[in-house]
Coordinates of C-alpha atoms and ligand atoms in Angstrom, one line a residue:
X74 CA 37.6 -25.0 0.8
X75 CA 34.5 -27.1 0.4
X76 CA 31.8 -26.0 -2.1
X77 CA 29.3 -23.7 -0.6
X78 CA 26.1 -24.1 -2.6
X79 CA 23.4 -26.4 -1.3
X80 CA 19.9 -27.1 -2.5
X81 CA 17.4 -25.9 0.1
X82 CA 15.2 -28.7 1.5
X83 CA 11.7 -28.7 0.0
X84 CA 10.0 -27.5 3.1
X85 CA 12.2 -24.4 3.4
X86 CA 11.9 -23.6 -0.3
X87 CA 8.1 -24.0 0.1
X88 CA 8.1 -21.8 3.1
X89 CA 9.9 -19.1 1.2
X90 CA 7.7 -19.4 -1.8
X91 CA 4.6 -19.4 0.4
X92 CA 5.5 -15.9 1.4
X93 CA 4.3 -14.6 -1.9
X94 CA 1.0 -16.4 -1.9
X95 CA 0.0 -16.6 1.7
X96 CA 0.6 -13.3 3.6
X97 CA -2.2 -13.6 6.1
X98 CA -5.2 -15.7 6.9
X99 CA -7.2 -13.8 4.3
X100 CA -5.0 -14.9 1.5
X101 CA -5.7 -18.5 2.5
X102 CA -9.3 -17.8 2.6
X103 CA -9.3 -16.4 -0.9
X104 CA -7.3 -19.4 -2.3
X105 CA -9.5 -22.0 -0.6
X106 CA -12.7 -20.2 -1.6
X107 CA -11.6 -19.9 -5.2
X108 CA -10.6 -23.6 -5.3
X109 CA -14.1 -24.5 -4.1
X110 CA -15.6 -22.4 -6.8
X111 CA -13.3 -23.9 -9.4
X112 CA -14.4 -27.4 -8.2
X113 CA -17.9 -26.5 -9.3
X114 CA -19.4 -26.3 -5.7
X115 CA -22.9 -24.9 -5.2
X116 CA -22.5 -24.5 -1.5
X117 CA -19.3 -23.2 0.2
X118 CA -18.8 -22.6 3.9
X119 CA -16.0 -20.6 5.4
X120 CA -15.4 -21.3 9.1
X121 CA -12.9 -19.2 11.1
X122 CA -11.6 -19.1 14.7
X123 CA -9.4 -16.3 16.0
X124 CA -9.6 -14.5 12.7
X125 CA -8.1 -17.5 10.9
X126 CA -5.0 -17.6 13.1
X127 CA -6.0 -20.8 14.8
X128 CA -8.5 -22.2 12.2
X129 CA -9.6 -21.4 8.7
X130 CA -11.7 -24.0 7.1
X131 CA -13.5 -24.2 3.7
X132 CA -16.1 -26.9 3.1
X133 CA -17.5 -27.3 -0.3
X134 CA -19.8 -29.7 -2.2
X135 CA -17.7 -29.6 -5.4
X136 CA -16.1 -32.3 -7.5
X137 CA -13.9 -33.7 -4.7
X138 CA -10.5 -35.4 -5.3
X139 CA -9.3 -38.9 -5.9
X140 CA -6.9 -40.4 -3.5
X141 CA -4.0 -39.7 -5.8
X142 CA -5.1 -36.1 -6.4
X143 CA -5.6 -35.5 -2.7
X144 CA -1.9 -36.3 -2.2
X145 CA -0.8 -34.5 -5.4
X146 CA -2.6 -31.2 -4.7
X147 CA -0.1 -30.2 -2.1
X148 CA 2.8 -30.4 -4.5
X149 CA 4.2 -27.2 -5.8
X150 CA 3.0 -26.5 -9.4
X151 CA 0.4 -29.2 -9.0
X152 CA -2.7 -28.0 -10.9
X153 CA -5.5 -29.6 -12.8
X154 CA -6.3 -26.3 -14.5
X155 CA -3.6 -25.7 -17.1
X156 CA -1.5 -28.1 -19.1
X157 CA 0.2 -26.0 -21.6
X158 CA 1.5 -22.4 -21.8
X159 CA -1.4 -21.7 -24.3
X160 CA -3.9 -22.6 -21.7
X161 CA -2.8 -19.6 -19.8
X162 CA -4.4 -17.3 -22.4
X163 CA -7.8 -19.0 -22.1
X164 CA -8.0 -19.2 -18.3
X165 CA -11.6 -19.5 -17.1
X166 CA -10.8 -20.8 -13.6
X167 CA -9.8 -18.7 -10.6
X168 CA -6.6 -20.5 -9.9
X169 CA -4.0 -21.9 -12.3
X170 CA -0.5 -21.7 -10.7
X171 CA -0.8 -24.7 -8.5
X172 CA 0.8 -22.9 -5.6
X173 CA -1.9 -22.2 -3.1
X174 CA -2.2 -25.6 -1.4
X175 CA 1.6 -26.2 -1.5
X176 CA 2.1 -22.8 0.2
X177 CA -0.6 -23.3 2.8
X178 CA 0.9 -26.8 3.6
X179 CA 4.3 -25.2 4.0
X180 CA 3.2 -22.8 6.7
X181 CA 0.4 -24.4 8.6
X182 CA -1.1 -27.7 9.8
X183 CA -3.6 -28.9 7.2
X184 CA -6.4 -31.4 7.3
X185 CA -8.0 -32.4 4.1
X186 CA -11.1 -34.5 3.7
X187 CA -12.3 -35.1 0.2
X188 CA -14.5 -37.5 -1.8
X189 CA -15.5 -37.7 -5.4
X190 CA -19.1 -38.5 -6.4
X191 CA -18.3 -41.8 -8.1
X192 CA -16.1 -43.2 -5.3
X193 CA -17.2 -45.2 -2.3
X194 CA -14.9 -43.8 0.3
X195 CA -13.1 -40.5 0.6
X196 CA -9.6 -39.6 1.6
X197 CA -8.4 -38.1 4.8
X198 CA -4.9 -36.5 4.9
X199 CA -2.9 -34.6 7.4
X200 CA 0.1 -32.5 6.4
X201 CA 2.3 -30.0 8.2
X202 CA 5.5 -28.3 7.3
X203 CA 5.0 -29.8 3.8
X204 CA 5.3 -33.4 5.3
X205 CA 2.3 -35.8 5.2
X206 CA 1.6 -37.0 8.7
X207 CA -1.4 -39.2 8.1
X208 CA -3.3 -40.6 5.2
X209 CA -6.3 -42.9 5.4
X210 CA -9.6 -43.7 3.8
X211 CA -12.6 -42.1 5.4
X212 CA -16.4 -42.0 5.1
X213 CA -17.3 -38.6 3.7
X214 CA -19.9 -36.7 1.7
X215 CA -19.1 -35.5 -1.8
X216 CA -16.9 -32.5 -1.9
X217 CA -13.8 -31.2 0.0
X218 CA -13.1 -29.8 3.4
X219 CA -9.7 -28.2 3.9
X220 CA -8.9 -26.9 7.5
X221 CA -5.8 -24.8 7.9
X222 CA -4.7 -24.7 11.5
X223 CA -2.2 -22.6 13.4
X224 CA -1.0 -20.5 10.4
X225 CA 2.7 -19.8 10.6
X226 CA 3.2 -22.1 13.5
X227 CA 6.7 -22.9 12.0
X228 CA 7.5 -19.3 10.9
X229 CA 7.2 -17.4 14.2
X230 CA 8.5 -14.2 12.6
X231 CA 5.6 -14.1 10.2
X232 CA 3.1 -15.1 12.9
X233 CA 4.2 -12.1 14.9
X234 CA 3.7 -9.9 11.9
X235 CA -0.1 -10.6 11.9
X236 CA -2.3 -7.8 12.9
X237 CA -5.0 -7.7 15.6
X238 CA -7.9 -10.1 15.1
X239 CA -10.2 -7.3 14.1
X240 CA -7.8 -6.3 11.4
X241 CA -7.2 -9.8 10.1
X242 CA -10.9 -10.4 10.2
X243 CA -11.6 -7.4 8.1
X244 CA -9.2 -8.7 5.4
X245 CA -11.0 -12.0 5.5
X246 CA -14.4 -10.4 5.2
X247 CA -13.1 -8.4 2.2
X248 CA -12.0 -11.5 0.4
X249 CA -15.2 -13.3 1.3
X250 CA -17.2 -10.4 0.0
X251 CA -15.3 -10.4 -3.4
X252 CA -15.8 -14.0 -4.1
X253 CA -19.4 -14.0 -2.9
X254 CA -20.2 -11.0 -5.1
X255 CA -18.7 -12.7 -8.2
X256 CA -20.7 -15.9 -7.7
X257 CA -24.2 -15.0 -6.5
X258 CA -25.6 -18.3 -7.6
X259 CA -23.4 -20.2 -5.2
X260 CA -24.5 -20.4 -1.5
X261 CA -21.9 -19.0 0.9
X262 CA -21.7 -18.7 4.6
X263 CA -19.1 -17.3 6.9
X264 CA -18.9 -18.4 10.6
X265 CA -16.6 -16.8 13.0
X266 CA -15.9 -18.1 16.5
X267 CA -19.2 -20.1 16.3
X268 CA -21.2 -17.1 15.2
X269 CA -22.6 -17.0 11.6
X270 CA -21.8 -13.6 10.2
X271 CA -23.1 -14.2 6.6
X272 CA -25.6 -16.7 5.3
X273 CA -26.0 -16.0 1.6
X274 CA -28.6 -17.9 -0.2
X275 CA -28.0 -18.3 -3.9
X276 CA -29.8 -15.6 -5.8
X277 CA -29.4 -12.7 -8.2
X278 CA -26.5 -10.3 -8.2
X279 CA -28.8 -7.6 -6.8
X280 CA -29.8 -9.7 -3.9
X281 CA -26.2 -10.6 -3.2
X282 CA -25.2 -7.0 -3.2
X283 CA -27.9 -6.2 -0.7
X284 CA -27.1 -9.2 1.5
X285 CA -23.4 -8.3 1.6
X286 CA -23.2 -4.5 1.4
X287 CA -26.4 -3.5 3.2
X288 CA -30.1 -3.2 2.7
X289 CA -29.9 0.5 2.4
X290 CA -28.7 0.0 -1.2
X291 CA -31.9 -2.0 -2.0
X292 CA -33.9 0.5 -4.0
X293 CA -30.8 2.6 -4.9
X294 CA -29.0 0.5 -7.3
X295 CA -28.9 1.4 -11.0
X296 CA -28.4 -1.3 -13.5
X297 CA -25.5 -1.1 -15.8
X298 CA -25.6 -3.4 -18.8
X299 CA -23.9 -3.0 -22.2
X300 CA -22.8 -5.5 -24.7
X301 CA -20.5 -5.2 -27.6
X302 CA -18.4 -7.5 -29.7
X303 CA -15.3 -6.5 -27.9
X304 CA -16.5 -6.5 -24.3
X305 CA -19.6 -6.7 -22.0
X306 CA -20.3 -4.9 -18.8
X307 CA -22.8 -5.8 -16.3
X308 CA -23.6 -4.9 -12.7
X309 CA -24.9 -2.1 -10.6
X310 CA -23.8 1.4 -9.5
X311 CA -25.3 3.3 -6.6
X312 CA -27.5 6.3 -7.2
X313 CA -25.6 9.4 -6.4
X314 CA -27.1 9.9 -3.0
X315 CA -25.6 6.7 -1.8
X316 CA -22.0 8.0 -2.4
X317 CA -20.0 7.8 0.8
X318 CA -17.2 9.8 2.3
X319 CA -15.1 6.7 2.6
X320 CA -14.0 4.6 -0.2
X321 CA -15.6 1.3 0.4
X322 CA -18.1 -0.5 -1.7
X323 CA -16.3 -0.4 -5.0
X324 CA -15.8 -3.6 -6.9
X325 CA -14.5 -4.2 -10.4
X326 CA -14.3 -7.8 -11.7
X327 CA -12.6 -8.7 -14.9
X328 CA -13.7 -12.1 -16.2
X329 CA -15.1 -12.7 -12.8
X330 CA -11.8 -11.9 -11.0
X331 CA -11.7 -9.1 -8.5
X332 CA -9.3 -6.5 -9.6
X333 CA -7.9 -3.2 -8.3
X334 CA -7.6 -0.6 -10.9
X335 CA -7.0 3.1 -10.2
X336 CA -7.4 3.6 -13.9
X337 CA -10.9 2.1 -14.2
X338 CA -11.9 3.7 -10.9
X339 CA -11.0 7.0 -12.5
X340 CA -13.3 6.2 -15.4
X341 CA -16.1 5.6 -13.0
X342 CA -15.6 8.8 -11.0
X343 CA -15.7 10.6 -14.2
X344 CA -19.1 9.2 -15.0
X345 CA -20.3 10.6 -11.7
X346 CA -18.8 14.0 -12.2
X347 CA -20.9 16.8 -10.9
X348 CA -23.4 14.4 -9.5
X349 CA -21.7 13.8 -6.2
X350 CA -19.3 16.0 -4.1
X351 CA -15.8 15.7 -5.3
X352 CA -14.6 14.0 -2.1
X353 CA -17.2 11.2 -2.0
X354 CA -17.2 7.8 -3.5
X355 CA -20.0 6.2 -5.4
X356 CA -20.8 2.4 -4.8
X357 CA -20.3 0.1 -7.7
X358 CA -20.1 -3.6 -8.4
X359 CA -19.2 -4.0 -12.1
X360 CA -18.3 -7.1 -14.1
X361 CA -16.4 -6.6 -17.3
X362 CA -16.1 -9.6 -19.6
X363 CA -13.7 -9.7 -22.5
X364 CA -11.8 -12.2 -24.4
X365 CA -9.1 -13.6 -22.1
X366 CA -6.5 -12.9 -24.8
X367 CA -7.1 -9.2 -24.2
X368 CA -6.1 -9.4 -20.6
X369 CA -2.9 -10.4 -18.9
X370 CA -3.7 -11.8 -15.5
X371 CA -0.2 -13.0 -15.0
X372 CA 1.3 -9.7 -13.9
X373 CA 0.8 -10.1 -10.2
X374 CA 1.0 -13.2 -8.0
X375 CA -2.1 -12.5 -6.1
X376 CA -3.7 -11.6 -9.4
X377 CA -5.4 -8.4 -8.3
X378 CA -3.8 -6.3 -10.9
X379 CA -4.2 -6.9 -14.5
X380 CA -3.2 -5.4 -17.8
X381 CA -5.5 -4.7 -20.6
X382 CA -4.4 -5.1 -24.2
X383 CA -6.2 -1.8 -25.0
X384 CA -6.8 0.2 -21.9
X385 CA -8.3 3.2 -23.6
X386 CA -11.2 1.2 -25.1
X387 CA -11.9 -0.3 -21.7
X388 CA -11.8 3.2 -20.0
X389 CA -14.1 4.8 -22.5
X390 CA -16.5 1.8 -22.4
X391 CA -16.8 1.8 -18.6
X392 CA -17.3 5.5 -18.5
X393 CA -20.0 5.6 -21.2
X394 CA -21.7 2.6 -19.8
X395 CA -22.0 4.2 -16.4
X396 CA -23.0 7.5 -17.7
X397 CA -25.7 5.9 -19.8
X398 CA -27.1 4.0 -16.8
X399 CA -27.1 7.2 -14.7
X400 CA -28.7 9.2 -17.5
X401 CA -31.6 6.8 -17.6
X402 CA -32.1 7.0 -13.9
X403 CA -31.7 10.8 -13.7
X404 CA -35.0 11.3 -15.4
X405 CA -36.7 10.7 -12.0
X406 CA -34.2 12.0 -9.5
X407 CA -36.3 12.5 -6.5
X408 CA -39.4 10.3 -6.8
X409 CA -39.0 6.8 -8.1
X410 CA -41.6 6.9 -10.7
X411 CA -40.8 3.4 -11.8
X412 CA -42.6 2.2 -8.7
X413 CA -45.9 3.3 -10.1
X414 CA -47.0 1.6 -13.5
X415 CA -49.7 4.1 -14.1
X416 CA -47.1 6.8 -14.4
X417 CA -45.4 4.9 -17.1
X418 CA -48.4 5.6 -19.3
X419 CA -47.8 9.3 -19.2
X420 CA -47.2 10.6 -22.6
X421 CA -44.2 12.6 -21.8
X422 CA -42.5 9.5 -20.4
X423 CA -43.5 7.5 -23.4
X424 CA -42.3 10.1 -25.8
X425 CA -40.0 8.3 -28.3
X426 CA -36.4 9.1 -28.8
X427 CA -36.8 11.0 -32.1
X428 CA -34.8 10.5 -35.2
X429 CA -33.6 14.0 -34.9
X430 CA -32.3 13.4 -31.4
X431 CA -30.8 10.1 -32.6
X432 CA -28.9 11.9 -35.4
X433 CA -27.5 14.4 -33.1
X434 CA -26.4 11.9 -30.6
X435 CA -24.7 9.7 -33.2
X436 CA -22.6 12.6 -34.4
X437 CA -20.9 13.1 -31.0
X438 CA -17.5 11.7 -30.5
X439 CA -18.0 9.1 -27.8
X440 CA -20.8 7.6 -29.8
X441 CA -18.7 7.4 -32.9
X442 CA -15.7 6.4 -30.9
X443 CA -16.8 2.8 -30.4
X444 CA -20.5 2.8 -29.8
X445 CA -21.6 3.0 -33.4
X446 CA -19.5 0.0 -34.3
X447 CA -20.6 -2.1 -31.5
X448 CA -24.1 -0.7 -30.9
X449 CA -23.4 -0.3 -27.2
X450 CA -25.5 2.7 -26.5
X451 CA -28.2 2.5 -29.0
X452 CA -31.3 3.7 -27.3
X453 CA -34.4 2.0 -28.6
X454 CA -37.4 4.3 -29.2
X455 CA -39.4 1.9 -27.0
X456 CA -37.4 2.7 -23.9
X457 CA -40.0 4.2 -21.5
X458 CA -37.8 6.9 -20.4
X459 CA -38.0 10.5 -21.2
X460 CA -34.3 11.1 -21.8
X461 CA -34.8 14.8 -21.8
X462 CA -31.2 15.3 -21.2
X463 CA -30.0 12.7 -23.5
X464 CA -27.7 14.9 -25.3
X465 CA -25.5 15.9 -22.4
X466 CA -24.5 12.4 -21.9
X467 CA -23.1 12.0 -25.3
X468 CA -21.6 15.4 -25.5
X469 CA -18.0 15.6 -24.5
X470 CA -18.1 19.4 -24.9
X471 CA -18.7 22.0 -22.3
X472 CA -22.2 21.2 -21.3
X473 CA -22.7 19.8 -17.9
X474 CA -24.9 16.8 -17.3
X475 CA -28.1 17.8 -15.5
X476 CA -28.9 15.6 -12.6
X477 CA -32.0 16.1 -10.7
X478 CA -32.7 19.7 -11.7
X479 CA -31.1 22.6 -13.5
X480 CA -30.2 24.1 -10.2
X481 CA -28.3 21.1 -9.1
X482 CA -26.3 21.0 -12.2
X483 CA -25.5 24.6 -12.0
X484 CA -24.1 24.2 -8.5
X485 CA -20.4 23.6 -8.8
X486 CA -18.7 20.9 -6.8
X487 CA -17.8 23.4 -4.2
X488 CA -21.0 25.1 -3.4
X489 CA -23.5 22.6 -2.3
X490 CA -26.8 22.0 -3.9
X491 CA -29.7 23.3 -1.9
X492 CA -33.3 23.2 -3.1
X493 CA -34.2 26.0 -0.8
X494 CA -35.9 29.1 -1.9
X495 CA -34.0 32.3 -1.4
X496 CA -36.9 33.6 0.8
X497 CA -36.1 33.1 4.4
X498 CA -39.7 33.6 5.2
X499 CA -41.0 30.6 3.2
X500 CA -43.8 28.9 5.1
X501 CA -42.6 25.9 7.2
X502 CA -44.8 23.4 8.9
X503 CA -44.4 20.2 10.9
X504 CA -46.5 17.2 10.0
X505 CA -47.1 14.1 12.2
X506 CA -44.5 15.5 14.5
X507 CA -42.0 13.9 12.2
X508 CA -41.8 15.7 8.9
X509 CA -41.0 19.3 8.1
X510 CA -42.5 20.7 4.9
X511 CA -41.4 23.8 3.3
X512 CA -41.3 25.3 -0.2
X513 CA -38.3 24.9 -2.4
X514 CA -37.1 26.8 -5.5
X515 CA -39.1 24.4 -7.8
X516 CA -41.8 22.9 -5.6
X517 CA -41.6 21.8 -2.0
X518 CA -39.4 19.6 0.2
X519 CA -40.4 17.1 2.8
X520 CA -37.6 16.7 5.5
X521 CA -37.5 13.8 7.9
X522 CA -36.6 15.4 11.2
X523 CA -34.7 12.5 12.7
X524 CA -32.8 11.6 9.6
X525 CA -32.0 15.2 8.8
X526 CA -30.7 15.8 12.3
X527 CA -28.7 12.7 12.3
X528 CA -26.9 13.9 9.1
X529 CA -26.3 17.3 10.7
X530 CA -24.9 15.8 14.0
X531 CA -22.8 13.3 12.0
X532 CA -21.0 16.0 10.1
X533 CA -20.6 18.1 13.2
X534 CA -19.1 15.2 15.3
X535 CA -16.9 14.2 12.4
X536 CA -15.4 17.6 12.2
X537 CA -15.0 17.6 16.0
X538 CA -13.3 14.3 15.9
X539 CA -10.8 15.7 13.5
X540 CA -10.2 19.1 14.8
X541 CA -11.6 21.3 17.5
X542 CA -13.1 19.1 20.3
X543 CA -16.7 19.7 21.3
X544 CA -17.1 22.0 24.3
X545 CA -17.9 20.1 27.5
X546 CA -20.0 21.2 30.3
X547 CA -18.7 19.9 33.6
X548 CA -21.4 18.2 35.6
X549 CA -22.1 19.8 39.0
X550 CA -23.0 16.5 40.5
X551 CA -20.9 13.9 38.7
X552 CA -22.9 10.6 38.3
X553 CA -21.3 7.2 38.8
X554 CA -22.8 4.1 37.4
X555 CA -21.9 0.4 37.0
X556 CA -21.8 -1.5 33.8
X557 CA -21.5 -5.2 32.9
X558 CA -18.0 -6.3 32.3
X559 CA -18.6 -6.5 28.6
X560 CA -20.0 -3.0 28.4
X561 CA -17.3 -1.7 30.6
X562 CA -14.7 -3.0 28.2
X563 CA -16.4 -1.3 25.4
X564 CA -16.7 2.0 27.1
X565 CA -13.1 1.9 28.3
X566 CA -12.0 1.5 24.7
X567 CA -14.1 4.5 23.6
X568 CA -13.1 6.9 26.4
X569 CA -10.5 8.9 24.5
X570 CA -12.6 9.4 21.4
X571 CA -15.6 10.3 23.6
X572 CA -13.6 13.1 25.3
X573 CA -12.9 14.6 21.9
X574 CA -16.7 14.6 21.3
X575 CA -17.5 16.3 24.6
X576 CA -18.0 13.5 27.0
X577 CA -15.7 13.2 30.0
X578 CA -16.1 9.8 31.5
X579 CA -13.6 8.4 33.9
X580 CA -13.0 4.9 35.3
X581 CA -14.0 4.6 38.9
X582 CA -12.9 1.2 40.0
X583 CA -14.4 -2.1 39.0
X584 CA -16.7 -1.7 36.0
X585 CA -17.8 1.6 37.5
X586 CA -17.5 5.0 35.8
X587 CA -18.1 8.6 36.6
X588 CA -19.4 11.1 34.1
X589 CA -17.6 14.4 34.7
X590 CA -19.1 16.3 31.8
X591 CA -21.2 16.1 28.7
X592 CA -21.4 18.2 25.5
X593 CA -22.3 21.7 26.4
X594 CA -25.3 21.8 24.1
X595 CA -26.8 18.6 25.3
X596 CA -29.4 18.6 28.1
X597 CA -27.8 17.7 31.4
X598 CA -29.2 15.3 33.9
X599 CA -29.6 11.8 32.4
X600 CA -26.0 10.9 32.0
X601 CA -26.5 7.3 32.7
X602 CA -29.2 6.9 30.0
X603 CA -27.1 8.7 27.6
X604 CA -24.2 6.2 28.1
X605 CA -26.6 3.2 28.1
X606 CA -28.2 4.4 24.8
X607 CA -24.8 5.1 23.3
X608 CA -23.4 1.7 24.1
X609 CA -26.6 0.1 22.7
X610 CA -26.1 2.0 19.4
X611 CA -22.5 1.2 19.3
X612 CA -23.2 -2.4 19.6
X613 CA -25.6 -2.1 16.8
X614 CA -22.8 -1.1 14.6
X615 CA -20.2 -3.5 16.0
X616 CA -20.7 -6.1 13.3
X617 CA -19.9 -3.5 10.7
X618 CA -16.4 -4.5 10.3
X619 CA -15.8 -1.9 7.6
X620 CA -16.0 1.0 10.0
X621 CA -13.3 2.2 12.3
X622 CA -14.0 2.4 16.0
X623 CA -14.3 6.2 15.7
X624 CA -16.7 6.0 12.8
X625 CA -18.9 3.7 14.8
X626 CA -18.9 5.9 17.7
X627 CA -19.7 9.0 15.7
X628 CA -22.5 7.2 13.9
X629 CA -23.9 5.9 17.2
X630 CA -23.8 9.4 18.8
X631 CA -25.4 11.0 15.8
X632 CA -28.2 8.5 15.8
X633 CA -28.7 8.7 19.5
X634 CA -28.7 12.4 19.9
X635 CA -30.8 13.2 16.9
X636 CA -34.3 14.6 17.6
X637 CA -36.7 11.7 17.8
X638 CA -39.6 11.4 15.6
X639 CA -42.8 12.4 17.5
X640 CA -41.0 15.4 18.9
X641 CA -42.8 18.7 18.4
X642 CA -40.6 21.4 17.0
X643 CA -40.9 25.1 17.2
X644 CA -40.7 27.2 14.1
X645 CA -37.3 28.3 14.9
X646 CA -36.0 24.8 15.5
X647 CA -37.4 23.7 12.1
X648 CA -35.7 26.6 10.3
X649 CA -32.5 25.9 12.1
X650 CA -32.6 22.3 11.2
X651 CA -33.4 22.8 7.5
X652 CA -30.7 25.4 7.3
X653 CA -28.1 23.1 9.0
X654 CA -29.1 20.3 6.8
X655 CA -28.4 22.2 3.6
X656 CA -25.1 23.4 5.0
X657 CA -24.0 19.8 5.2
X658 CA -21.6 18.4 2.7
X659 CA -23.9 15.6 2.0
X660 CA -27.4 16.7 2.8
X661 CA -29.3 14.0 0.8
X662 CA -28.9 11.1 3.1
X663 CA -28.2 9.8 6.6
X664 CA -24.7 8.2 7.1
X665 CA -26.4 4.9 6.6
X666 CA -27.9 6.1 3.3
X667 CA -31.5 6.7 4.1
X668 CA -33.0 9.9 2.5
X669 CA -33.1 12.9 4.7
X670 CA -35.6 14.7 2.5
X671 CA -37.6 14.3 -0.6
X672 CA -38.1 17.1 -3.2
X673 CA -41.4 17.3 -5.0
X674 CA -40.9 19.4 -8.0
X675 CA -43.8 21.3 -9.4
X676 CA -43.1 19.9 -12.9
X677 CA -43.5 16.4 -11.5
X678 CA -46.6 17.2 -9.5
X679 CA -48.2 18.7 -12.6
X680 CA -47.4 15.5 -14.5
X681 CA -49.0 13.5 -11.7
X682 CA -52.1 15.5 -12.0
X683 CA -51.8 15.3 -15.8
X684 CA -51.5 19.1 -16.1
Ligands
LIG32 P1 -4.6 -24.1 -8.6 O1 -5.9 -23.8 -8.0 O2 -3.8 -23.0 -9.1 O3 -4.8 -25.2 -9.6 P2 -4.1 -25.1 -5.9 O4 -2.8 -25.3 -5.2 O5 -5.0 -24.0 -5.4 O6 -3.7 -24.7 -7.4 O7 -4.8 -26.4 -6.0 C1 -4.2 -27.5 -6.6 C2 -5.2 -28.5 -7.3 O8 -5.9 -29.2 -6.2 C3 -6.2 -27.8 -8.1 O9 -5.8 -27.7 -9.4 C4 -7.4 -28.8 -8.0 O10 -7.2 -29.8 -9.0 C5 -7.2 -29.4 -6.6 N1 -8.1 -28.9 -5.7 C6 -7.8 -27.9 -4.7 N2 -8.9 -27.5 -4.0 C7 -9.9 -28.3 -4.5 C8 -11.3 -28.4 -4.1 N3 -11.8 -27.7 -3.1 N4 -12.0 -29.4 -4.7 C9 -11.5 -30.2 -5.6 N5 -10.2 -30.0 -6.0 C10 -9.4 -29.1 -5.5
LIG33 MG1 -6.2 -22.6 -6.4

């Protein structure tokens, strides 16, 4: 019998190893973007065709590579980032394993163009299946461009395993978002099939968050910033009203590396306890920096999971830092007093944090636990915040944090906070055909009729989509209409979900449809307009890759069916709307995060009038 063991050829060994690093186009996007960051680029462009299946290219203006390095970089374990095992514990770069480019070259056709600043000409290189096909000098600008074409062209099984373009694109946008968030001073763009989806000028972290996650966060971010000898935390968390029903905009970075940590997420959810409904998710973008020797980044090949040397400290620190940030913001829950400098002069706001309060705070356990030593939560007397409820935030005992108002804090997670008075006959008035004003337990509330109704409809539709379908009224005279081929394709895709939501629309030949029924409580008669408006709204959301088709549909319907501003309401309609609003799970904001109402508390009004 001959011997059986053979050494696998390099390209097959590389293909197998590549499986761990490059699972999908998004993994390549991550690796290439990180390489550009590591190369010191200030401008990084990601270009994609077919969700990265046919092309995924990163162009940077970083250091570039010499001719030899350009050739070397595709070798397995070729890296310029570590030299000894010790270096592993002082990693400051995103990559270090020297596996990414070798893996990409093993499973795709790669074109590299690169030039160093100090060199006359650059290098062009083509490689596929780990074999160099072409190498020649080339005129180039400083930096590197790597184009990955036809991913998995030589591993059909893996290619078939890829998901739809929409799904793969979502993964790419996720990776892009993570890298772009951690380096706000770097310009990034993302172009997909010739269309620029993101164009992110270099700027502050706050600007970057708003550019990436949506302008509705703009004024609703609370700064988190604490520094200790052991670790620092910096970033933003969303005000409680921006919490969403879906887990989405939640980002932890440790030493600038995006990580997933159920443990830290728990710390954060704890900090929000009683401020948001139990089943909703606050937004956060937090950067934790600590000595690299205190973190093991080596536990997972794609490096999204890490181990902390001392998890408990990190947990307590994150929780206390976020609580602290929210406590400062909670002084002005409904009106953003910070906007008006004259209000800062008010004596009650300037009131110093007294020694007595300080003494009480320092005796609590969390403060002693690690704060005292590292001075993380020392609150200077000069801080222009009232910190009326300061104590609750340091007290681990039974007291609940007061957010917004005493009433709100008293409400448990299960009964929803409502600022309404118990008198059903409280006066109610419409202003400007847009706002509803009525008294609340502690003052008055101003409700935006369109936003409020949008929230109400959104929750109703959401419930209908999951359970009992909405009742349909059959049209007596079914209307047919024709759409553009593009719109027809969209409508076709939505038909099943629409049925659940009370719309019976059927195809009727080439791009033509017939409306057989609409929701029973919707006015009959302008079916065609309803469908047009719906498609318009739906397209408005269609770039929001983070939403499912159904979510987009529900948001579109809610927005479109909500009472328009400028519509006169009867007293009964107003009362019904306000009642429905506060029966919502999340009455404070529209699905997009705009406020539905503002509460003006007497206490605050008195202050404004210096009473
Ligand atoms: P790692 O990033 O772990 O070192 P990679 O396979 O991603 O491994 O890259 C290998 C090497 O190629 C890097 O260490 C770096 O020296 C070089 N390199 C890769 N991409 C770039 C780039 N965009 N600009 C300059 N050098 C690069
Ligand atoms: Mg790398």
